[in-house]
CSV table of C-alpha atoms in Angstrom, one decimal:
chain,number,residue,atom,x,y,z
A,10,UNK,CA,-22.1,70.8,140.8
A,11,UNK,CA,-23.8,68.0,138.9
A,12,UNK,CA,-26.4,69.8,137.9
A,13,UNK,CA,-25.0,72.6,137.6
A,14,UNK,CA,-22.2,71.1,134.7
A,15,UNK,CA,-25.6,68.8,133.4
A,16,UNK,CA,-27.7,71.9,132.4
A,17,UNK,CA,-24.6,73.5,130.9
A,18,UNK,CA,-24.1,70.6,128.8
A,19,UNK,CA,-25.4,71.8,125.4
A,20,UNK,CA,-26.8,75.1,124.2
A,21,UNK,CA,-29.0,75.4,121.0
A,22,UNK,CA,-28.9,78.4,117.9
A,23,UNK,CA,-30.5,81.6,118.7
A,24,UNK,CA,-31.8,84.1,117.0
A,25,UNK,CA,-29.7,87.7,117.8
A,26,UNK,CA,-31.4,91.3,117.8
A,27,UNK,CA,-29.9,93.5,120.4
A,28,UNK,CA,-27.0,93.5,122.2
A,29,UNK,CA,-28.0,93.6,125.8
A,30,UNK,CA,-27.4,94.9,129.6
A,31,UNK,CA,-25.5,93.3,132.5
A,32,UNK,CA,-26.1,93.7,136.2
A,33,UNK,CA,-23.7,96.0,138.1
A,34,UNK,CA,-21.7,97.4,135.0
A,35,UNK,CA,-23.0,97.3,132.0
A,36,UNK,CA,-21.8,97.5,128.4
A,37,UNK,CA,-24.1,96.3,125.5
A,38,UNK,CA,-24.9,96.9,122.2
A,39,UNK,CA,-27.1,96.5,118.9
A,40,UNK,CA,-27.7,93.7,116.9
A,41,UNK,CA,-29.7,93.4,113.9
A,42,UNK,CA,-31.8,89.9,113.2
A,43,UNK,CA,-29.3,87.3,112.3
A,44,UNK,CA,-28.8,83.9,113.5
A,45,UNK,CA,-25.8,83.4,115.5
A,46,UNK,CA,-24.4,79.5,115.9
A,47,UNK,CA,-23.4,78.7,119.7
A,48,UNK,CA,-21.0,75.4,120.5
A,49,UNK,CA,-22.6,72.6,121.2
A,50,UNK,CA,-20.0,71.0,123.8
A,51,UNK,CA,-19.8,69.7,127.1
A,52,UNK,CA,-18.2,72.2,129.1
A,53,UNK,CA,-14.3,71.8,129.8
A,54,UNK,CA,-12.8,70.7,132.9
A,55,UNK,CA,-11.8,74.7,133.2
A,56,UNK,CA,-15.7,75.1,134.0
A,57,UNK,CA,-15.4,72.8,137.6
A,58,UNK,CA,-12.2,74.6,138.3
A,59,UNK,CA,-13.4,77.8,138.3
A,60,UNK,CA,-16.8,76.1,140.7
A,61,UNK,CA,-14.1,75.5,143.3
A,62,UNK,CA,-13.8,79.3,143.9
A,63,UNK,CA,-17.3,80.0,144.2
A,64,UNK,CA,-18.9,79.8,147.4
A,65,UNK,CA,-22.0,78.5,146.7
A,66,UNK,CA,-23.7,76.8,143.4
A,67,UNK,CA,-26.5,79.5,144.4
A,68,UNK,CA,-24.3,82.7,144.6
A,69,UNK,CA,-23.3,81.2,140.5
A,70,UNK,CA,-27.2,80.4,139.4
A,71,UNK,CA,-28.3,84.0,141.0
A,72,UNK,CA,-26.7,87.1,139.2
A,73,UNK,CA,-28.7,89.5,141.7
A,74,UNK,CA,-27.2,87.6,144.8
A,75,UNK,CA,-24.2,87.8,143.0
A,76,UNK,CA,-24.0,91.9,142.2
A,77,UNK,CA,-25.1,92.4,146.0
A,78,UNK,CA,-21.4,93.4,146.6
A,79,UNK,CA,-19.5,96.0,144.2
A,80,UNK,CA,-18.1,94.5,141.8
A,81,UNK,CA,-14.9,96.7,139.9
A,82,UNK,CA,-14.9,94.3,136.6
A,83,UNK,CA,-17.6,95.8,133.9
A,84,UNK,CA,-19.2,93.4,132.3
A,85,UNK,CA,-20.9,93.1,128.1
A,86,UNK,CA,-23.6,91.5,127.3
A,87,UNK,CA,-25.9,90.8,124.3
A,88,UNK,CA,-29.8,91.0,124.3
A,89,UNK,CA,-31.4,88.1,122.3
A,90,UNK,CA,-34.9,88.0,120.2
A,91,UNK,CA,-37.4,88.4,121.5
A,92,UNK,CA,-36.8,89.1,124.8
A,93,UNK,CA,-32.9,86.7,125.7
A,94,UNK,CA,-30.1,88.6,127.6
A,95,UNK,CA,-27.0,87.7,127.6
A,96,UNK,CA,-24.2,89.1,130.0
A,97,UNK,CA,-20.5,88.5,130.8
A,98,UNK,CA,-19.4,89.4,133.9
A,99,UNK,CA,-15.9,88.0,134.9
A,100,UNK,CA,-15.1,85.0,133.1
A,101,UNK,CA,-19.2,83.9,132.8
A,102,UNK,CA,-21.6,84.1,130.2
A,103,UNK,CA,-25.4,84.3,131.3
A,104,UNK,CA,-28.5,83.7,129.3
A,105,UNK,CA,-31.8,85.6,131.3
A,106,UNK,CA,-35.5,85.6,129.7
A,107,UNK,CA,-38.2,87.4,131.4
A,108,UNK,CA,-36.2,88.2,134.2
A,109,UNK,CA,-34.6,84.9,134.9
A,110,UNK,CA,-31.9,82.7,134.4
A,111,UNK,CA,-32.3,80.1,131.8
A,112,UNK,CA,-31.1,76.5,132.3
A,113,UNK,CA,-27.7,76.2,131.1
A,114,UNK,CA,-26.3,79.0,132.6
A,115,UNK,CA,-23.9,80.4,133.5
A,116,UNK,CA,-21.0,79.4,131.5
A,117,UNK,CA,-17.4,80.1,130.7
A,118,UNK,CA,-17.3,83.1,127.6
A,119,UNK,CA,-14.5,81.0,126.3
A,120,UNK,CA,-17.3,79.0,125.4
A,121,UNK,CA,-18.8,81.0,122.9
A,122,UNK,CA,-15.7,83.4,122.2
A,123,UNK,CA,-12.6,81.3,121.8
A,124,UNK,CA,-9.4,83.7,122.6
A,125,UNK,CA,-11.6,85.9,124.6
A,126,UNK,CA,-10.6,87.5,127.4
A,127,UNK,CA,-12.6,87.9,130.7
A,128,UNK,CA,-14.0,91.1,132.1
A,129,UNK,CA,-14.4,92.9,128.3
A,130,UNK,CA,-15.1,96.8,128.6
A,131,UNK,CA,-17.4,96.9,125.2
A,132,UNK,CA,-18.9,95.0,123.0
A,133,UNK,CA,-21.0,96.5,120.0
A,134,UNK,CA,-22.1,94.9,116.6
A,135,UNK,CA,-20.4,97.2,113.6
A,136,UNK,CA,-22.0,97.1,109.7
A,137,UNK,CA,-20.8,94.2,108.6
A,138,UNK,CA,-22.6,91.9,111.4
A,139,UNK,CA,-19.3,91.3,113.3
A,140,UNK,CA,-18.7,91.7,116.9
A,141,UNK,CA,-16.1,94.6,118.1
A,142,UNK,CA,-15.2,94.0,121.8
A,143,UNK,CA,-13.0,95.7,123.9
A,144,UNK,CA,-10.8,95.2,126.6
A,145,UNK,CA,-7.9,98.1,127.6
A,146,UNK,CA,-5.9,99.0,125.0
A,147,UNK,CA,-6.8,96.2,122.7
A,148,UNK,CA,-9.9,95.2,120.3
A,149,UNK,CA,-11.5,91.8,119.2
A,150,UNK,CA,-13.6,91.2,116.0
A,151,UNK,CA,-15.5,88.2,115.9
A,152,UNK,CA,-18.0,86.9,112.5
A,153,UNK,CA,-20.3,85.3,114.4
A,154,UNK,CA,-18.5,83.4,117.2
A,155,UNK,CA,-15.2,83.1,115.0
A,156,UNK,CA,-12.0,85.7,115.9
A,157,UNK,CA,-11.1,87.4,112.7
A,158,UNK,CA,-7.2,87.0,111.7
A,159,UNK,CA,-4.5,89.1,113.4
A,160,UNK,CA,-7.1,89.6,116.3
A,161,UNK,CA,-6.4,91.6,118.8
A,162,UNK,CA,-5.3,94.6,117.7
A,163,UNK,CA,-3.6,97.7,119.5
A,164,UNK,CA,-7.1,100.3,119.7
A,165,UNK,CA,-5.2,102.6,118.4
A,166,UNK,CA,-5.2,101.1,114.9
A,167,UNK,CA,-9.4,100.8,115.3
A,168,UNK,CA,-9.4,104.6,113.8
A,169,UNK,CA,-7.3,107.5,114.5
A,170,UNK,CA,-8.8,109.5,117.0
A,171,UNK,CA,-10.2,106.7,118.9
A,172,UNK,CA,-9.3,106.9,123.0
A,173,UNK,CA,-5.7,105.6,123.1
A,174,UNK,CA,-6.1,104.0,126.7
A,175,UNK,CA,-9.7,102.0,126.9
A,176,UNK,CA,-13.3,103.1,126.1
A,177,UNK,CA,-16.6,102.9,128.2
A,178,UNK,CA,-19.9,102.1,126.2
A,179,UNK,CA,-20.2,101.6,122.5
A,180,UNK,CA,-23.8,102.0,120.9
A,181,UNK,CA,-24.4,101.8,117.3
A,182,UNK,CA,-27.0,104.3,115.5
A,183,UNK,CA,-28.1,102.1,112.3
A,184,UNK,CA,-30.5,105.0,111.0
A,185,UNK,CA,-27.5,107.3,110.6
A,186,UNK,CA,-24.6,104.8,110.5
A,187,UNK,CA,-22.6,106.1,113.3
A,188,UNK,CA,-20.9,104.6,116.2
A,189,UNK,CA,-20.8,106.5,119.5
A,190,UNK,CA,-18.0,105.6,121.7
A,191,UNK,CA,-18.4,107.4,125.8
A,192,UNK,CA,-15.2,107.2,128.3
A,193,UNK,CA,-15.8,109.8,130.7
A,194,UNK,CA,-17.4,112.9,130.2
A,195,UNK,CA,-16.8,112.8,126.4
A,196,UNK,CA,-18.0,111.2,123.6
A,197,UNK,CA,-16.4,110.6,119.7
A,198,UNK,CA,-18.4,109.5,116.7
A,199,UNK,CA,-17.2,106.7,114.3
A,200,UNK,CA,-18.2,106.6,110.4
A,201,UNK,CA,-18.9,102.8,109.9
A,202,UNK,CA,-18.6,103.6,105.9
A,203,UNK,CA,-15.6,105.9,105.9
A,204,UNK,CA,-14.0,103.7,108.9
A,205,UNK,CA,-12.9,107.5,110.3
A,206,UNK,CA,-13.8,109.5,113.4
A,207,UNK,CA,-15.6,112.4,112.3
A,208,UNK,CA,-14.2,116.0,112.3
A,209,UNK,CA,-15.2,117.9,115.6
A,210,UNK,CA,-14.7,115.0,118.1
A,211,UNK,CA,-14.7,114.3,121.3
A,212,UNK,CA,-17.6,116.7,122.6
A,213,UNK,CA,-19.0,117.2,126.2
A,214,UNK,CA,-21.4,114.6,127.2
A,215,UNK,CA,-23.9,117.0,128.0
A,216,UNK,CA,-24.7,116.6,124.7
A,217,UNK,CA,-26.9,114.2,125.6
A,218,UNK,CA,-28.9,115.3,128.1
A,219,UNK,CA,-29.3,114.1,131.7
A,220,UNK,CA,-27.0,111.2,130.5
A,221,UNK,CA,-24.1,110.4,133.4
A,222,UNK,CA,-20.3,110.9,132.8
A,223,UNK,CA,-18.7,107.6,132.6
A,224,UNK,CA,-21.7,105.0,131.4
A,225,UNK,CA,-21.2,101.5,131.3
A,226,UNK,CA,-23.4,100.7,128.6
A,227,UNK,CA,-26.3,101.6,125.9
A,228,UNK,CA,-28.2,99.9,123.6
A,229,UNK,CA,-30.6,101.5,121.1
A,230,UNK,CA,-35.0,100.6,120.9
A,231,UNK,CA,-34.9,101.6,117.2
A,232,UNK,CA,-38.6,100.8,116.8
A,233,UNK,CA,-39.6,102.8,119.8
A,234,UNK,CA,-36.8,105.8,119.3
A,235,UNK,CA,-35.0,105.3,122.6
A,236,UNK,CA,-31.3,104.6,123.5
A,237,UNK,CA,-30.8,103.3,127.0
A,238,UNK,CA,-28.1,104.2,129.2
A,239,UNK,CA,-26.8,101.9,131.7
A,240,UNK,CA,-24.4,102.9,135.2
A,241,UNK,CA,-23.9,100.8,138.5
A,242,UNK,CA,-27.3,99.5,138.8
A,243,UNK,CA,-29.3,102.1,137.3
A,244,UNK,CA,-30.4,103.1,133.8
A,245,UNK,CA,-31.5,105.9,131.8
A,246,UNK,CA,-33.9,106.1,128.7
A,247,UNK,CA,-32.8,108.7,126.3
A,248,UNK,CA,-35.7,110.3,123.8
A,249,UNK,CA,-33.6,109.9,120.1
A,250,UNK,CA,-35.9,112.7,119.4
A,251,UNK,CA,-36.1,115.1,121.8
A,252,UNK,CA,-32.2,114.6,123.1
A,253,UNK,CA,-32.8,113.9,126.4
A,254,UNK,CA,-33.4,111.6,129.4
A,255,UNK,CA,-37.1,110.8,129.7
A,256,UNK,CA,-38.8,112.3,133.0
A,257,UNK,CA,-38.7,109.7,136.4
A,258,UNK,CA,-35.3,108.3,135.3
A,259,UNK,CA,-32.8,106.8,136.6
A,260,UNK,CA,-34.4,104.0,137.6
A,261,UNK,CA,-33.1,100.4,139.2
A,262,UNK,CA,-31.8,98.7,136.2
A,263,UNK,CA,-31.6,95.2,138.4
A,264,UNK,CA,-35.5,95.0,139.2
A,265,UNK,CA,-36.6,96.3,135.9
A,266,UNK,CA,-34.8,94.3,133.8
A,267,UNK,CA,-33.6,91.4,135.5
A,268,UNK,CA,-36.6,91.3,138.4
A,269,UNK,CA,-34.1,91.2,140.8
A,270,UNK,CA,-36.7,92.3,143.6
A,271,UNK,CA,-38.8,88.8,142.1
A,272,UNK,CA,-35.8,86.6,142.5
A,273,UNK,CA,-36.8,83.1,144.8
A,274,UNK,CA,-34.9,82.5,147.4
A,275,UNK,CA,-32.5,79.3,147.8
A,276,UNK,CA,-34.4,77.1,149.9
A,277,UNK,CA,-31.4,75.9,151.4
A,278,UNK,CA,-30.0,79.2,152.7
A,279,UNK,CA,-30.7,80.8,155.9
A,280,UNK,CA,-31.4,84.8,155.1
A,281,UNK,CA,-27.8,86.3,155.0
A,282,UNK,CA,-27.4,90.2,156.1
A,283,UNK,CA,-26.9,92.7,153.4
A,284,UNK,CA,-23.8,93.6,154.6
A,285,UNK,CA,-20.6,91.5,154.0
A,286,UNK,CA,-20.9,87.8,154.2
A,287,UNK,CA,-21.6,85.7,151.2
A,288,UNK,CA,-20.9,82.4,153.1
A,289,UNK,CA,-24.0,80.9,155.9
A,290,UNK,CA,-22.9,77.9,157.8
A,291,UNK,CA,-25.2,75.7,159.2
A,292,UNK,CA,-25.2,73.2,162.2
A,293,UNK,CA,-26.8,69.6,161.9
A,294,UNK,CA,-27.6,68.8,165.1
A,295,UNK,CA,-28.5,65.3,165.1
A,296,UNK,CA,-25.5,64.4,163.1
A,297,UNK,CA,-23.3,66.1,165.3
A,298,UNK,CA,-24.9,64.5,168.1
A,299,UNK,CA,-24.5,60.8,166.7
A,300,UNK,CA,-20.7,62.0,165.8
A,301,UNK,CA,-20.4,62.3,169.8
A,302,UNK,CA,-21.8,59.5,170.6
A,303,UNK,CA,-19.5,57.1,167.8
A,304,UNK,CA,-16.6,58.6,169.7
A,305,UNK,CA,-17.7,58.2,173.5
A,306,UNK,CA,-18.7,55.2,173.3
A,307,UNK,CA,-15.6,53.6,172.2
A,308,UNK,CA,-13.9,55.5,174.3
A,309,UNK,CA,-15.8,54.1,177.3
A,310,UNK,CA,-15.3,50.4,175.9
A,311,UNK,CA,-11.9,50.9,175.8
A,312,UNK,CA,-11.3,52.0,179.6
A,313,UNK,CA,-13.3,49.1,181.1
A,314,UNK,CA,-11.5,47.0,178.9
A,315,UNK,CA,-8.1,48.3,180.3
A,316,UNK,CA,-9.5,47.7,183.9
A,317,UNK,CA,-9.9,44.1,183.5
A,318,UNK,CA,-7.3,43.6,182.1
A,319,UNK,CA,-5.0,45.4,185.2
A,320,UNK,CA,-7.4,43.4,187.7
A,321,UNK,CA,-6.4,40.2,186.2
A,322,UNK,CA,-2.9,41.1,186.0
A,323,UNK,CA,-2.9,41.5,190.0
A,324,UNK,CA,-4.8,38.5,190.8
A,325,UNK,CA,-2.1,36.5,188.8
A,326,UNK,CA,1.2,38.5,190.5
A,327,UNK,CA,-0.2,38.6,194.1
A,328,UNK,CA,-2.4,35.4,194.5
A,329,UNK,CA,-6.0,34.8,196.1
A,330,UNK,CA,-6.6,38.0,198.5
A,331,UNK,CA,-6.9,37.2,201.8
A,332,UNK,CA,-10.2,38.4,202.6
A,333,UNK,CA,-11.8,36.3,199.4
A,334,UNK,CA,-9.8,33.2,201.2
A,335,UNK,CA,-11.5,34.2,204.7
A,336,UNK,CA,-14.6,34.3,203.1
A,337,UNK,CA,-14.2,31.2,201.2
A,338,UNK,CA,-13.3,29.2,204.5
A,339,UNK,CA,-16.3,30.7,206.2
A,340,UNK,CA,-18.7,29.8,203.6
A,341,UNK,CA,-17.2,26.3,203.9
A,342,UNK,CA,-18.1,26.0,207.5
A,343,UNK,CA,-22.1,27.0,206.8
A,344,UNK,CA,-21.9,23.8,204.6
């Protein structure tokens, strides 16, 4: 926990570029260069209090041990220049480069987000360098890591036409100025100038080709033309070009962007099965041994001690046995 609260401690200024992948659900989003200020703060006592639920230090430091189980709660996240992640599953906020956590992390999104809620749907960054996340029927818009006034807002005042219950993924085209919001097997487009859904909209995913119904999550690779996908804990790379999912895809989005097949091992866990349990107990031995003997032992003390002391009760209520006196006499006689 120490540690864990010490490395938290402080985080510095990065640099943002792309609005990036989580682990099991996914929801990201594109981010031009631009600096974005984090807190510098000591992490609230709301941080420890949310350590008492977790299991294990381990199962918080390790997002692959972590999205081992399903896990119904999507989850946003922001990718960082040149290479940072960032994702927000639950109520955490995780900072990955080259396929590994970064000291600091994880921490609470109220941290970076103040009035942000916890398990967000979508995040995206719109024209004017603001953050749009959503959550159910509600939005958030954030300049930099500061909510905009009368934040949140119903998301049916976002644009009419928008989905009146919740959305899926939101990606942002910059070449053409369009945002593309999924939820199902449809999709609508948003004019980031006119601040209207265009005419026409929703339209079949299949549009896009050999992109799932339902993603969690896209973010675009403007300066290689490709838009990736993201569901459970696969992804898909979509050819801006040609329309379509490149050949050999999906593919596991947790070993090739997160090296979750690379992840060490705690040393200080025993291999757990695959299956159910997130909790391994293990037996000390020797301290259980030396926890025996402190309690035997005084135990044994304690029952001689109660012996003499009903032997010398008797020799004071009944006298001298008679068989000591005998023996006594006799002895006397030898003399």
């Amino acid at each position: 926990m120490s540690r864990l609260l010490s490395l938290a401690a402080s985080l510095g200024v990065y640099e943002v570029r792309l609005l990036g992948p989580s682990a099991e659900h996914l929801q990201l989003a594109v981010h031009r260069q631009k600096g974005l200020g984090l807190p510098r703060r000591p992490l609230s006592s709301s941080f420890a209090q949310h350590q008492k639920d977790t299991p294990s230090t381990w199962l918080l430091m390790s997002p692959c041990r972590s999205q081992r189980k399903s896990d119904p709660h999507k989850a946003a996240g922001y990718r960082f220049a040149p290479r940072y992640v960032m994702v927000f599953p639950d109520h955490w906020v995780w900072r990955m480069r080259d396929n590994s956590v970064l000291p600091g992390f994880p921490m609470l999104i109220s941290v970076f987000w103040k009035g942000l809620p916890s398990k967000i749907d979508a995040v995206y960054e719109n024209s004017e360098g603001k953050f749009v996340f959503f959550k159910g029927k509600q939005f958030w818009v954030y300049k930099d890591t500061k909510l905009e006034p009368d934040y949140p807002r119903d998301i049916t005042q976002f644009s009419h036409g928008m989905p009146s219950q919740s959305i899926e993924t939101a990606v942002w085209w910059e070449d053409v100025a369009k945002t593309y919001f999924f939820k199902g097997d449809r999709y609508w487009r948003y004019n980031e100038e006119k601040r209207t859904m265009d005419p026409g909209y929703p339209k079949p995913i299949s549009v896009w080709k050999g992109v799932p119904a339902s993603p969690q999550g896209a973010f675009v690779d403007k300066a290689h033309g490709f838009t990736y996908f993201y569901k459970g804990k696969e992804y898909w790379k979509f050819n801006n070009q040609l329309l379509r999912v490149e050949p050999g895809y999906p593919r596991s989005f947790v070993k090739d962007f997160m090296g979750c097949d690379r992840m060490p091992r705690d040393p200080g866990r025993q291999p757990a099965d695959d299956g159910n349990s997130d909790v391994v107990i293990e037996l000390d031995n020797e301290a259980s041994t030396v926890k025996a003997i402190a309690i035997v032992i005084p135990c044994v003390l304690a029952l001689c001690l109660l012996v003499l002391v009903y032997t010398v009760v008797q020799f004071k209520r009944k006298g001298t046995p008679r068989h000591i006196l005998y023996c006594k006499r006799s002895m006397q006689e030898w003399v």
